[in-house]
Amino acid sequence: MLLKYFYVFLISMIPLIELRGAIPVATAWGLMGRDNIPQTVLVYAICIVGNMLPVPVIYLFARKVLEWGKDKKFIGGFFSFCLEKGSKAGKKLEAKAGRGLFVALMLFVGIPLPGTGAWTGTLAASLLGMNFKQTVLAVILGVLMAGTIMLLASMGLFGALGVFVAH
C-alpha cells in the first residue's frame, strides 16, 4: 500500500501527466473514493505536493538550462521545443490576460487539458518574467482546481450530477 502512495506521488511529478493522471490512477487502485474520505484527502494532498514540488525548480532553473542546451547536438531539438512551447503558452496567456496574468495563469493550470499543467504554466510564467511568489501562488491555486476537477471526475460525480440534470 505504501508503495502505491509513492507511485502516485511520482506520477504527479511527471511532466504532461502530473496530478491529472495520478488521481485517476489512485482511484483505479482503490486509494481514493467516496467510501474512505480521509484516505482520499490524504492521497489528494500527496498528488498536490508531488505536482508542486518541481515548480520552484522549473521557475528558477528551467529557462537557464533550456537556453543553455538549445544549441547542443543531441538535446538541442528537445530543448528548443520546450522553449518554444513555453514561450507560445506565455504569449497566449499574456495576449488573453493583459493585466490579469495571475488569474490567467491560475486558469491555464487549473483547467485539466493536455499541456496546460504546472510544468508548462511555470515555464511560461518564467519566460514572461512573472514574479516568483505570484507564479507559485497562481500555480498552486490552479493545481488545486485541476485536482478537484479530476477527483470529481474520477469518482464519477460528474456522471452522477448529469443524471440529476437530465431528469
CSV table of C-alpha atoms in Angstrom, one decimal:
chain,number,residue,atom,x,y,z
A,1,MET,CA,0.0,0.0,0.0
A,2,LEU,CA,2.8,2.4,0.9
A,3,LEU,CA,4.4,1.7,-2.5
A,4,LYS,CA,1.2,2.8,-4.3
A,5,TYR,CA,1.3,6.1,-2.4
A,6,PHE,CA,4.8,6.6,-3.6
A,7,TYR,CA,3.9,5.7,-7.2
A,8,VAL,CA,1.1,8.2,-7.1
A,9,PHE,CA,3.5,10.9,-5.8
A,10,LEU,CA,5.9,10.1,-8.6
A,11,ILE,CA,3.2,10.1,-11.3
A,12,SER,CA,2.2,13.6,-10.0
A,13,MET,CA,5.7,14.9,-10.7
A,14,ILE,CA,5.9,13.7,-14.4
A,15,PRO,CA,5.5,16.4,-17.0
A,16,LEU,CA,2.3,16.4,-19.0
A,17,ILE,CA,0.8,13.7,-16.8
A,18,GLU,CA,1.0,15.4,-13.4
A,19,LEU,CA,-1.9,15.0,-10.9
A,20,ARG,CA,-4.2,14.9,-13.9
A,21,GLY,CA,-3.0,11.3,-14.4
A,22,ALA,CA,-2.1,10.5,-10.8
A,23,ILE,CA,-5.6,11.0,-9.4
A,24,PRO,CA,-7.4,8.6,-11.9
A,25,VAL,CA,-4.6,6.1,-11.2
A,26,ALA,CA,-5.1,6.4,-7.5
A,27,THR,CA,-8.8,6.0,-7.9
A,28,ALA,CA,-8.3,2.9,-10.1
A,29,TRP,CA,-6.0,1.4,-7.4
A,30,GLY,CA,-8.7,2.0,-4.8
A,31,LEU,CA,-6.7,4.6,-2.9
A,32,MET,CA,-9.4,7.2,-3.5
A,33,GLY,CA,-13.2,7.1,-3.3
A,34,ARG,CA,-16.4,8.1,-1.6
A,35,ASP,CA,-16.1,5.1,0.8
A,36,ASN,CA,-12.9,6.4,2.5
A,37,ILE,CA,-12.9,10.2,2.6
A,38,PRO,CA,-9.8,10.6,5.0
A,39,GLN,CA,-7.7,8.4,2.7
A,40,THR,CA,-9.0,10.2,-0.3
A,41,VAL,CA,-7.9,13.6,1.2
A,42,LEU,CA,-4.5,12.1,2.1
A,43,VAL,CA,-3.9,10.9,-1.5
A,44,TYR,CA,-5.2,14.2,-2.9
A,45,ALA,CA,-2.7,16.0,-0.7
A,46,ILE,CA,0.1,13.6,-1.9
A,47,CYS,CA,-0.8,14.4,-5.5
A,48,ILE,CA,-0.8,18.2,-4.9
A,49,VAL,CA,2.6,18.0,-3.2
A,50,GLY,CA,4.0,15.8,-5.9
A,51,ASN,CA,2.7,18.2,-8.6
A,52,MET,CA,4.0,21.3,-6.8
A,53,LEU,CA,7.5,20.0,-5.8
A,54,PRO,CA,9.1,20.7,-9.2
A,55,VAL,CA,7.5,24.2,-9.6
A,56,PRO,CA,10.3,26.3,-7.8
A,57,VAL,CA,13.0,24.3,-9.7
A,58,ILE,CA,11.3,24.9,-13.0
A,59,TYR,CA,10.8,28.6,-12.3
A,60,LEU,CA,14.4,29.2,-11.1
A,61,PHE,CA,16.4,26.9,-13.5
A,62,ALA,CA,14.4,25.5,-16.4
A,63,ARG,CA,14.8,28.6,-18.6
A,64,LYS,CA,18.5,28.8,-18.0
A,65,VAL,CA,19.0,25.1,-18.7
A,66,LEU,CA,16.8,25.1,-21.8
A,67,GLU,CA,18.6,28.2,-23.2
A,68,TRP,CA,22.0,26.6,-22.5
A,69,GLY,CA,21.0,23.4,-24.2
A,70,LYS,CA,19.1,24.6,-27.2
A,71,ASP,CA,22.2,24.6,-29.4
A,72,LYS,CA,23.7,21.3,-28.2
A,73,LYS,CA,24.0,18.5,-30.6
A,74,PHE,CA,21.8,15.7,-29.1
A,75,ILE,CA,19.5,17.7,-26.8
A,76,GLY,CA,19.1,20.9,-28.8
A,77,GLY,CA,15.9,19.9,-30.6
A,78,PHE,CA,14.1,18.9,-27.5
A,79,PHE,CA,15.3,21.9,-25.5
A,80,SER,CA,14.2,24.3,-28.4
A,81,PHE,CA,10.8,22.5,-28.5
A,82,CYS,CA,10.4,23.1,-24.7
A,83,LEU,CA,11.4,26.8,-25.0
A,84,GLU,CA,9.1,27.3,-28.0
A,85,LYS,CA,6.1,25.6,-26.2
A,86,GLY,CA,6.6,27.6,-23.0
A,87,SER,CA,7.1,30.8,-25.0
A,88,LYS,CA,3.9,30.2,-27.1
A,89,ALA,CA,1.9,29.4,-23.9
A,90,GLY,CA,3.3,32.5,-22.2
A,91,LYS,CA,2.5,34.8,-25.2
A,92,LYS,CA,-1.0,33.3,-25.5
A,93,LEU,CA,-1.6,33.9,-21.8
A,94,GLU,CA,-0.3,37.4,-21.9
A,95,ALA,CA,-2.4,38.3,-25.0
A,96,LYS,CA,-5.6,37.0,-23.4
A,97,ALA,CA,-5.0,38.3,-19.9
A,98,GLY,CA,-3.3,41.6,-20.2
A,99,ARG,CA,-3.0,42.8,-16.6
A,100,GLY,CA,-5.0,39.7,-15.4
A,101,LEU,CA,-2.0,37.4,-15.9
A,102,PHE,CA,-2.3,35.9,-12.4
A,103,VAL,CA,-5.8,34.8,-13.0
A,104,ALA,CA,-5.0,33.6,-16.5
A,105,LEU,CA,-2.1,31.5,-15.2
A,106,MET,CA,-4.3,30.0,-12.5
A,107,LEU,CA,-7.0,29.1,-15.0
A,108,PHE,CA,-4.4,27.8,-17.5
A,109,VAL,CA,-3.0,25.4,-14.9
A,110,GLY,CA,-6.4,24.7,-13.4
A,111,ILE,CA,-8.3,23.5,-16.4
A,112,PRO,CA,-7.1,19.9,-16.8
A,113,LEU,CA,-6.2,19.7,-20.5
A,114,PRO,CA,-3.1,18.2,-22.0
A,115,GLY,CA,-0.1,20.6,-21.9
A,116,THR,CA,-1.7,23.1,-19.5
A,117,GLY,CA,-0.3,21.9,-16.2
A,118,ALA,CA,2.0,23.2,-13.6
A,119,TRP,CA,5.1,22.4,-15.6
A,120,THR,CA,4.0,24.4,-18.7
A,121,GLY,CA,2.4,27.2,-16.7
A,122,THR,CA,5.5,27.7,-14.6
A,123,LEU,CA,7.8,27.7,-17.6
A,124,ALA,CA,5.5,30.2,-19.3
A,125,ALA,CA,5.5,32.4,-16.3
A,126,SER,CA,9.3,32.2,-16.0
A,127,LEU,CA,9.7,33.1,-19.7
A,128,LEU,CA,7.3,36.0,-19.2
A,129,GLY,CA,9.3,37.2,-16.2
A,130,MET,CA,6.4,36.9,-13.8
A,131,ASN,CA,7.1,37.4,-10.1
A,132,PHE,CA,8.2,34.1,-8.3
A,133,LYS,CA,5.7,34.4,-5.5
A,134,GLN,CA,2.8,35.3,-7.8
A,135,THR,CA,3.7,32.4,-10.1
A,136,VAL,CA,3.8,29.8,-7.2
A,137,LEU,CA,0.5,31.1,-5.8
A,138,ALA,CA,-1.2,31.1,-9.2
A,139,VAL,CA,0.1,27.6,-10.0
A,140,ILE,CA,-0.9,26.1,-6.6
A,141,LEU,CA,-4.4,27.5,-6.9
A,142,GLY,CA,-4.5,26.1,-10.5
A,143,VAL,CA,-3.3,22.7,-9.3
A,144,LEU,CA,-5.9,22.6,-6.5
A,145,MET,CA,-8.5,23.5,-9.1
A,146,ALA,CA,-7.3,20.8,-11.5
A,147,GLY,CA,-7.0,18.3,-8.7
A,148,THR,CA,-10.6,18.9,-7.6
A,149,ILE,CA,-11.9,18.6,-11.1
A,150,MET,CA,-10.0,15.3,-11.7
A,151,LEU,CA,-11.1,14.0,-8.3
A,152,LEU,CA,-14.7,14.7,-9.0
A,153,ALA,CA,-14.4,13.2,-12.5
A,154,SER,CA,-12.6,10.1,-11.2
A,155,MET,CA,-15.1,9.5,-8.5
A,156,GLY,CA,-17.9,9.7,-11.0
A,157,LEU,CA,-19.6,12.7,-9.5
A,158,PHE,CA,-19.9,14.5,-12.8
A,159,GLY,CA,-21.7,11.5,-14.2
A,160,ALA,CA,-24.0,11.3,-11.2
A,161,LEU,CA,-24.7,15.1,-11.4
A,162,GLY,CA,-25.6,14.6,-15.1
A,163,VAL,CA,-28.3,12.1,-14.1
A,164,PHE,CA,-30.0,14.7,-12.0
A,165,VAL,CA,-29.7,17.4,-14.6
A,166,ALA,CA,-31.0,15.2,-17.4
A,167,HIS,CA,-34.2,14.3,-15.5
